[in-house]
PDB file of C-alpha atoms in Angstrom:
ATOM      1  CA  MET A   1     -40.796   7.589  -4.817  1.00 53.00           C
ATOM      2  CA  ALA A   2     -42.573   4.319  -5.679  1.00 65.00           C
ATOM      3  CA  ASN A   3     -44.144   4.247  -2.233  1.00 82.00           C
ATOM      4  CA  LYS A   4     -45.402   7.878  -2.350  1.00 90.00           C
ATOM      5  CA  PRO A   5     -48.446   9.335  -3.951  1.00 93.00           C
ATOM      6  CA  ARG A   6     -47.738  11.038  -7.306  1.00 93.00           C
ATOM      7  CA  ILE A   7     -49.936  14.002  -8.555  1.00 94.00           C
ATOM      8  CA  LEU A   8     -50.835  13.642 -12.168  1.00 95.00           C
ATOM      9  CA  PRO A   9     -50.189  16.468 -14.598  1.00 94.00           C
ATOM     10  CA  GLY A  10     -53.065  18.789 -15.402  1.00 92.00           C
ATOM     11  CA  THR A  11     -55.690  20.913 -13.601  1.00 92.00           C
ATOM     12  CA  HIS A  12     -57.835  19.166 -11.072  1.00 94.00           C
ATOM     13  CA  ALA A  13     -60.876  20.453  -9.256  1.00 92.00           C
ATOM     14  CA  PRO A  14     -60.046  21.226  -5.648  1.00 92.00           C
ATOM     15  CA  ILE A  15     -61.412  19.146  -2.863  1.00 94.00           C
ATOM     16  CA  PRO A  16     -63.528  21.648  -0.782  1.00 91.00           C
ATOM     17  CA  ALA A  17     -62.954  22.071   2.937  1.00 90.00           C
ATOM     18  CA  GLY A  18     -66.710  22.197   3.474  1.00 93.00           C
ATOM     19  CA  TYR A  19     -68.953  19.439   2.070  1.00 94.00           C
ATOM     20  CA  ILE A  20     -71.563  16.782   2.847  1.00 94.00           C
ATOM     21  CA  ALA A  21     -70.033  13.321   3.017  1.00 96.00           C
ATOM     22  CA  LEU A  22     -72.592  10.894   1.779  1.00 94.00           C
ATOM     23  CA  ASP A  23     -72.638   7.031   1.636  1.00 94.00           C
ATOM     24  CA  LEU A  24     -75.605   4.859   0.736  1.00 90.00           C
ATOM     25  CA  GLU A  25     -76.334   1.221   0.999  1.00 87.00           C
ATOM     26  CA  HIS A  26     -78.647   0.246  -1.651  1.00 83.00           C
ATOM     27  CA  GLU A  27     -80.003  -2.595  -3.829  1.00 74.00           C
ATOM     28  CA  GLU A  28     -80.219  -1.980  -7.591  1.00 65.00           C
ATOM     29  CA  GLU A  29     -82.032  -4.282 -10.008  1.00 63.00           C
ATOM     30  CA  LYS A  30     -82.642  -3.937 -13.708  1.00 53.00           C
ATOM     31  CA  THR A  31     -85.961  -2.224 -13.045  1.00 57.00           C
ATOM     32  CA  THR A  32     -86.013  -1.020  -9.516  1.00 61.00           C
ATOM     33  CA  ALA A  33     -83.756   0.611  -6.815  1.00 63.00           C
ATOM     34  CA  ALA A  34     -84.026   0.684  -3.151  1.00 77.00           C
ATOM     35  CA  VAL A  35     -81.908   2.792  -0.773  1.00 85.00           C
ATOM     36  CA  TRP A  36     -81.922   0.868   2.550  1.00 85.00           C
ATOM     37  CA  THR A  37     -79.741   3.148   4.566  1.00 90.00           C
ATOM     38  CA  PHE A  38     -77.680   6.249   4.253  1.00 93.00           C
ATOM     39  CA  CYS A  39     -75.320   8.356   6.316  1.00 96.00           C
ATOM     40  CA  ALA A  40     -74.827  12.070   5.617  1.00 96.00           C
ATOM     41  CA  ARG A  41     -72.310  14.255   7.485  1.00 96.00           C
ATOM     42  CA  ALA A  42     -71.772  17.962   7.164  1.00 96.00           C
ATOM     43  CA  VAL A  43     -68.021  18.748   7.254  1.00 94.00           C
ATOM     44  CA  GLY A  44     -66.227  22.010   7.733  1.00 91.00           C
ATOM     45  CA  VAL A  45     -69.228  24.056   8.881  1.00 91.00           C
ATOM     46  CA  ALA A  46     -70.448  25.569  12.097  1.00 88.00           C
ATOM     47  CA  ASN A  47     -72.657  23.145  14.154  1.00 87.00           C
ATOM     48  CA  PRO A  48     -72.030  20.130  11.894  1.00 91.00           C
ATOM     49  CA  ARG A  49     -74.611  17.341  11.966  1.00 95.00           C
ATOM     50  CA  GLN A  50     -74.692  13.736  10.963  1.00 97.00           C
ATOM     51  CA  LEU A  51     -77.785  11.822  10.084  1.00 97.00           C
ATOM     52  CA  THR A  52     -78.137   8.094   9.599  1.00 97.00           C
ATOM     53  CA  ILE A  53     -81.413   6.504   8.505  1.00 95.00           C
ATOM     54  CA  PHE A  54     -82.426   2.896   7.775  1.00 93.00           C
ATOM     55  CA  ALA A  55     -85.736   2.291   6.034  1.00 89.00           C
ATOM     56  CA  ASP A  56     -87.465  -0.892   4.581  1.00 82.00           C
ATOM     57  CA  GLU A  57     -88.754  -1.022   1.044  1.00 78.00           C
ATOM     58  CA  THR A  58     -92.155   0.379   2.208  1.00 84.00           C
ATOM     59  CA  HIS A  59     -90.655   3.651   3.580  1.00 87.00           C
ATOM     60  CA  GLN A  60     -88.393   4.788   0.620  1.00 85.00           C
ATOM     61  CA  ALA A  61     -90.330   8.077   0.201  1.00 85.00           C
ATOM     62  CA  ASP A  62     -89.810   8.918   3.947  1.00 89.00           C
ATOM     63  CA  LEU A  63     -86.055   8.154   3.636  1.00 90.00           C
ATOM     64  CA  LEU A  64     -85.553  10.320   0.586  1.00 87.00           C
ATOM     65  CA  ALA A  65     -87.491  13.179   2.225  1.00 85.00           C
ATOM     66  CA  GLN A  66     -85.332  12.935   5.271  1.00 89.00           C
ATOM     67  CA  LEU A  67     -82.296  13.141   3.056  1.00 89.00           C
ATOM     68  CA  ALA A  68     -83.758  16.138   1.203  1.00 84.00           C
ATOM     69  CA  ASP A  69     -84.280  17.869   4.467  1.00 86.00           C
ATOM     70  CA  PHE A  70     -80.807  17.355   5.702  1.00 90.00           C
ATOM     71  CA  LEU A  71     -79.332  18.721   2.354  1.00 85.00           C
ATOM     72  CA  ALA A  72     -81.652  21.742   2.735  1.00 83.00           C
ATOM     73  CA  ALA A  73     -79.931  22.763   6.019  1.00 88.00           C
ATOM     74  CA  TYR A  74     -76.626  23.117   4.011  1.00 89.00           C
ATOM     75  CA  PRO A  75     -77.769  24.477   0.645  1.00 84.00           C
ATOM     76  CA  ASP A  76     -74.327  25.681  -0.343  1.00 86.00           C
ATOM     77  CA  LEU A  77     -72.301  22.513   0.416  1.00 90.00           C
ATOM     78  CA  PRO A  78     -71.410  20.151  -2.451  1.00 90.00           C
ATOM     79  CA  VAL A  79     -71.801  16.406  -1.846  1.00 91.00           C
ATOM     80  CA  ILE A  80     -68.865  13.965  -1.799  1.00 93.00           C
ATOM     81  CA  SER A  81     -69.123  10.320  -2.178  1.00 94.00           C
ATOM     82  CA  TRP A  82     -66.836   7.421  -3.186  1.00 94.00           C
ATOM     83  CA  SER A  83     -69.067   6.125  -5.901  1.00 82.00           C
ATOM     84  CA  GLN A  84     -71.007   7.531  -8.803  1.00 72.00           C
ATOM     85  CA  SER A  85     -73.524   4.682  -8.313  1.00 80.00           C
ATOM     86  CA  ASP A  86     -74.902   6.361  -5.223  1.00 82.00           C
ATOM     87  CA  ILE A  87     -76.127   9.316  -7.196  1.00 79.00           C
ATOM     88  CA  ARG A  88     -77.272   7.086 -10.079  1.00 80.00           C
ATOM     89  CA  VAL A  89     -79.435   4.934  -7.676  1.00 82.00           C
ATOM     90  CA  LEU A  90     -80.856   8.150  -5.990  1.00 81.00           C
ATOM     91  CA  ARG A  91     -81.988   9.416  -9.377  1.00 76.00           C
ATOM     92  CA  LYS A  92     -83.588   6.008 -10.092  1.00 78.00           C
ATOM     93  CA  ALA A  93     -85.288   5.831  -6.757  1.00 78.00           C
ATOM     94  CA  VAL A  94     -86.667   9.405  -7.005  1.00 75.00           C
ATOM     95  CA  THR A  95     -88.107   8.609 -10.442  1.00 74.00           C
ATOM     96  CA  GLU A  96     -89.705   5.373  -9.339  1.00 76.00           C
ATOM     97  CA  ILE A  97     -91.196   6.762  -6.207  1.00 75.00           C
ATOM     98  CA  SER A  98     -92.144  10.070  -7.798  1.00 64.00           C
ATOM     99  CA  VAL A  99     -91.421  12.037  -4.605  1.00 59.00           C
ATOM    100  CA  GLU A 100     -92.514  15.646  -5.257  1.00 56.00           C
ATOM    101  CA  ASN A 101     -89.651  17.300  -3.586  1.00 54.00           C
ATOM    102  CA  GLN A 102     -87.569  19.776  -5.539  1.00 53.00           C
ATOM    103  CA  LEU A 103     -84.746  19.483  -3.077  1.00 49.00           C
ATOM    104  CA  ILE A 104     -84.275  15.804  -4.005  1.00 54.00           C
ATOM    105  CA  GLY A 105     -84.411  16.897  -7.579  1.00 52.00           C
ATOM    106  CA  ASN A 106     -81.673  19.409  -6.980  1.00 56.00           C
ATOM    107  CA  LEU A 107     -79.464  16.715  -5.336  1.00 58.00           C
ATOM    108  CA  THR A 108     -79.768  14.343  -8.189  1.00 55.00           C
ATOM    109  CA  GLU A 109     -79.702  16.749 -11.082  1.00 58.00           C
ATOM    110  CA  THR A 110     -78.161  20.054 -10.337  1.00 57.00           C
ATOM    111  CA  ARG A 111     -76.419  20.040  -6.967  1.00 68.00           C
ATOM    112  CA  HIS A 112     -72.649  19.758  -7.339  1.00 82.00           C
ATOM    113  CA  HIS A 113     -71.391  16.228  -6.633  1.00 84.00           C
ATOM    114  CA  THR A 114     -67.889  14.906  -6.574  1.00 89.00           C
ATOM    115  CA  ASP A 115     -67.159  11.229  -6.955  1.00 91.00           C
ATOM    116  CA  LEU A 116     -63.926  11.166  -4.983  1.00 95.00           C
ATOM    117  CA  LEU A 117     -63.015   7.788  -6.548  1.00 95.00           C
ATOM    118  CA  GLU A 118     -63.028   9.159 -10.020  1.00 94.00           C
ATOM    119  CA  TRP A 119     -61.334  12.439  -8.842  1.00 96.00           C
ATOM    120  CA  THR A 120     -58.536  10.352  -7.313  1.00 96.00           C
ATOM    121  CA  LYS A 121     -58.082   8.374 -10.626  1.00 96.00           C
ATOM    122  CA  GLY A 122     -57.733  11.627 -12.522  1.00 95.00           C
ATOM    123  CA  ALA A 123     -55.660  13.606 -10.105  1.00 96.00           C
ATOM    124  CA  MET A 124     -53.024  11.243  -8.576  1.00 95.00           C
ATOM    125  CA  ILE A 125     -51.457   7.727  -8.438  1.00 94.00           C
ATOM    126  CA  LEU A 126     -51.508   6.099  -5.017  1.00 95.00           C
ATOM    127  CA  PRO A 127     -49.222   3.152  -4.123  1.00 94.00           C
ATOM    128  CA  THR A 128     -52.122   0.903  -3.142  1.00 94.00           C
ATOM    129  CA  LYS A 129     -53.297  -2.420  -4.525  1.00 92.00           C
ATOM    130  CA  SER A 130     -56.656  -0.965  -5.310  1.00 94.00           C
ATOM    131  CA  LEU A 131     -58.650   2.171  -4.918  1.00 95.00           C
ATOM    132  CA  ASP A 132     -61.264   0.619  -2.772  1.00 93.00           C
ATOM    133  CA  LEU A 133     -62.240   3.063  -0.046  1.00 95.00           C
ATOM    134  CA  LYS A 134     -61.081   0.737   2.830  1.00 94.00           C
ATOM    135  CA  THR A 135     -57.773   0.078   1.089  1.00 94.00           C
ATOM    136  CA  VAL A 136     -57.007   3.787   0.553  1.00 96.00           C
ATOM    137  CA  ALA A 137     -58.117   4.475   4.198  1.00 95.00           C
ATOM    138  CA  ALA A 138     -55.797   1.871   5.410  1.00 94.00           C
ATOM    139  CA  TYR A 139     -52.915   3.332   3.552  1.00 95.00           C
ATOM    140  CA  PHE A 140     -53.537   6.571   5.260  1.00 93.00           C
ATOM    141  CA  GLY A 141     -53.707   4.815   8.600  1.00 92.00           C
ATOM    142  CA  ILE A 142     -57.358   5.520   9.145  1.00 92.00           C
ATOM    143  CA  ALA A 143     -58.952   2.898  11.452  1.00 89.00           C
ATOM    144  CA  ASN A 144     -61.872   0.854   9.970  1.00 90.00           C
ATOM    145  CA  ASP A 145     -64.469  -0.031  12.665  1.00 86.00           C
ATOM    146  CA  VAL A 146     -66.121  -2.706  10.427  1.00 86.00           C
ATOM    147  CA  PRO A 147     -63.373  -4.602   8.639  1.00 81.00           C
ATOM    148  CA  SER A 148     -65.487  -7.602   7.919  1.00 81.00           C
ATOM    149  CA  MET A 149     -68.075  -5.724   6.007  1.00 83.00           C
ATOM    150  CA  ASN A 150     -68.051  -4.829   2.301  1.00 80.00           C
ATOM    151  CA  GLY A 151     -70.641  -4.034  -0.381  1.00 76.00           C
ATOM    152  CA  SER A 152     -71.330  -7.704  -1.243  1.00 79.00           C
ATOM    153  CA  VAL A 153     -71.749  -8.579   2.358  1.00 84.00           C
ATOM    154  CA  GLY A 154     -74.004  -5.555   2.951  1.00 80.00           C
ATOM    155  CA  SER A 155     -76.222  -6.484   0.027  1.00 81.00           C
ATOM    156  CA  ALA A 156     -76.541 -10.042   1.292  1.00 87.00           C
ATOM    157  CA  ARG A 157     -77.475  -8.703   4.758  1.00 86.00           C
ATOM    158  CA  MET A 158     -80.108  -6.362   3.127  1.00 84.00           C
ATOM    159  CA  ARG A 159     -81.682  -9.345   1.364  1.00 84.00           C
ATOM    160  CA  ALA A 160     -81.725 -11.248   4.676  1.00 89.00           C
ATOM    161  CA  HIS A 161     -83.464  -8.307   6.394  1.00 86.00           C
ATOM    162  CA  ARG A 162     -86.162  -8.292   3.672  1.00 83.00           C
ATOM    163  CA  SER A 163     -86.740 -12.070   3.751  1.00 89.00           C
ATOM    164  CA  THR A 164     -86.966 -12.605   7.558  1.00 90.00           C
ATOM    165  CA  THR A 165     -89.971 -12.049   9.713  1.00 91.00           C
ATOM    166  CA  ASN A 166     -88.079 -12.421  12.967  1.00 94.00           C
ATOM    167  CA  PRO A 167     -88.001  -8.975  14.734  1.00 92.00           C
ATOM    168  CA  SER A 168     -84.734  -9.668  16.627  1.00 94.00           C
ATOM    169  CA  VAL A 169     -83.062 -10.808  13.451  1.00 94.00           C
ATOM    170  CA  LYS A 170     -84.196  -7.751  11.700  1.00 91.00           C
ATOM    171  CA  LYS A 171     -82.945  -5.541  14.559  1.00 93.00           C
ATOM    172  CA  GLY A 172     -79.487  -7.224  14.471  1.00 94.00           C
ATOM    173  CA  ILE A 173     -79.150  -6.784  10.706  1.00 91.00           C
ATOM    174  CA  ARG A 174     -80.263  -3.224  10.928  1.00 91.00           C
ATOM    175  CA  ALA A 175     -77.549  -2.527  13.528  1.00 93.00           C
ATOM    176  CA  GLU A 176     -74.951  -4.126  11.434  1.00 92.00           C
ATOM    177  CA  LEU A 177     -75.753  -1.975   8.340  1.00 92.00           C
ATOM    178  CA  ILE A 178     -76.163   1.260  10.212  1.00 93.00           C
ATOM    179  CA  ARG A 179     -72.726   0.752  11.787  1.00 93.00           C
ATOM    180  CA  TYR A 180     -71.333  -0.122   8.360  1.00 93.00           C
ATOM    181  CA  VAL A 181     -72.562   3.056   6.552  1.00 94.00           C
ATOM    182  CA  ARG A 182     -71.449   5.298   9.409  1.00 95.00           C
ATOM    183  CA  SER A 183     -68.033   3.710   9.360  1.00 94.00           C
ATOM    184  CA  ASP A 184     -67.701   4.316   5.677  1.00 94.00           C
ATOM    185  CA  VAL A 185     -68.563   7.994   6.119  1.00 96.00           C
ATOM    186  CA  THR A 186     -65.855   8.281   8.707  1.00 94.00           C
ATOM    187  CA  LEU A 187     -63.410   6.680   6.274  1.00 95.00           C
ATOM    188  CA  LEU A 188     -64.642   8.990   3.434  1.00 96.00           C
ATOM    189  CA  VAL A 189     -63.996  12.089   5.511  1.00 94.00           C
ATOM    190  CA  GLY A 190     -60.605  10.962   6.528  1.00 93.00           C
ATOM    191  CA  VAL A 191     -59.542  10.060   3.025  1.00 95.00           C
ATOM    192  CA  ALA A 192     -60.872  13.372   1.709  1.00 95.00           C
ATOM    193  CA  ASP A 193     -58.701  15.159   4.185  1.00 92.00           C
ATOM    194  CA  HIS A 194     -55.514  13.314   3.242  1.00 94.00           C
ATOM    195  CA  LEU A 195     -56.167  13.560  -0.507  1.00 95.00           C
ATOM    196  CA  ARG A 196     -56.597  17.347  -0.075  1.00 94.00           C
ATOM    197  CA  SER A 197     -53.497  17.739   1.957  1.00 93.00           C
ATOM    198  CA  ILE A 198     -51.392  15.771  -0.690  1.00 94.00           C
ATOM    199  CA  HIS A 199     -52.767  17.606  -3.704  1.00 94.00           C
ATOM    200  CA  ASP A 200     -52.580  21.094  -2.109  1.00 93.00           C
ATOM    201  CA  GLY A 201     -49.236  20.470  -0.473  1.00 91.00           C
ATOM    202  CA  ILE A 202     -50.559  21.326   3.035  1.00 88.00           C
ATOM    203  CA  THR A 203     -49.853  19.676   6.348  1.00 84.00           C
ATOM    204  CA  PRO A 204     -51.432  16.234   6.602  1.00 75.00           C
ATOM    205  CA  PRO A 205     -54.241  15.959   8.892  1.00 72.00           C
ATOM    206  CA  THR A 206     -53.892  14.350  12.351  1.00 70.00           C
ATOM    207  CA  GLY A 207     -57.580  13.417  12.434  1.00 62.00           C
ATOM    208  CA  ARG A 208     -60.801  15.386  12.215  1.00 59.00           C
ATOM    209  CA  HIS A 209     -61.699  16.648  15.683  1.00 62.00           C
ATOM    210  CA  GLU A 210     -64.772  18.601  14.644  1.00 73.00           C
ATOM    211  CA  PRO A 211     -67.357  17.775  17.253  1.00 83.00           C
ATOM    212  CA  LEU A 212     -70.797  17.018  15.847  1.00 89.00           C
ATOM    213  CA  HIS A 213     -73.641  19.269  17.006  1.00 91.00           C
ATOM    214  CA  ALA A 214     -75.979  16.423  16.403  1.00 93.00           C
ATOM    215  CA  ASP A 215     -75.617  12.733  15.464  1.00 94.00           C
ATOM    216  CA  ASP A 216     -78.945  11.130  14.886  1.00 95.00           C
ATOM    217  CA  VAL A 217     -79.773   7.507  13.952  1.00 94.00           C
ATOM    218  CA  ILE A 218     -83.297   6.877  12.829  1.00 92.00           C
ATOM    219  CA  TYR A 219     -85.137   3.737  11.741  1.00 91.00           C
ATOM    220  CA  ILE A 220     -88.224   4.263   9.725  1.00 86.00           C
TER     221      ILE A 220
END
C-alpha cells in the first residue's frame, strides 16, 4: 500500500475529460511580468488543436491576443495547468499591457481554471519524492523529452535570449524553450489522464492517441 496512490477523504472536483492544457514560461519581477512562450492544447474534443507561441518582450500584446483567440475556439473548456502562478502572471501581464480583449479578461478572471498541482495535494497522496510535474510524470511512466530543462534553467535561457544580439543564438534558445513548453504540456495531459483514472477508478490510460487537427508553432 505504501507504494500506491491513496485517495484522501472528502469530495473532490472531477478532472474533466475535455479541457485546455496550458503551460507558460514566464519571467515575473516585483513590478513587471512577461510571458515568453506558451503552449495550449485542446484535449477531448473533435478536431483538437495545439498552439505554441514564442514572443519577445516587445510583442506581449500579440502573444496574449493569440492565446485569447485560441481559447475563443473552445469557449466551454476549462483550463488546466500545473501551477497557479501561470494564471497570476497572465493577470499581471494583461493589466500591465492593458490589452482590450474581453476574452483574455475571461481567462484570467472568470473562466474556470484548475491548478492540477493543488488538486492533487487535496485529493490524493502519491508515493513520490515531490509533486514536481516531471517527478509525477516519471512515476506514471510518461516519457520526458527534455529531462535537462526545468523552470530555473528556462528562466536563465530566457534572460540569455533577451541579452544577446546574435540571431543564431536567439534562434537556438527559442527552439529550446519551445520544445520545453511543448514537452511540459504533453506531461500535463498524461498526468491528468492518470490522476483521473486513479480517482475515478477507471482503467488507466495507455497513452493519449488523440491526433491533433493542427499543431502550430509561431514566433512573433
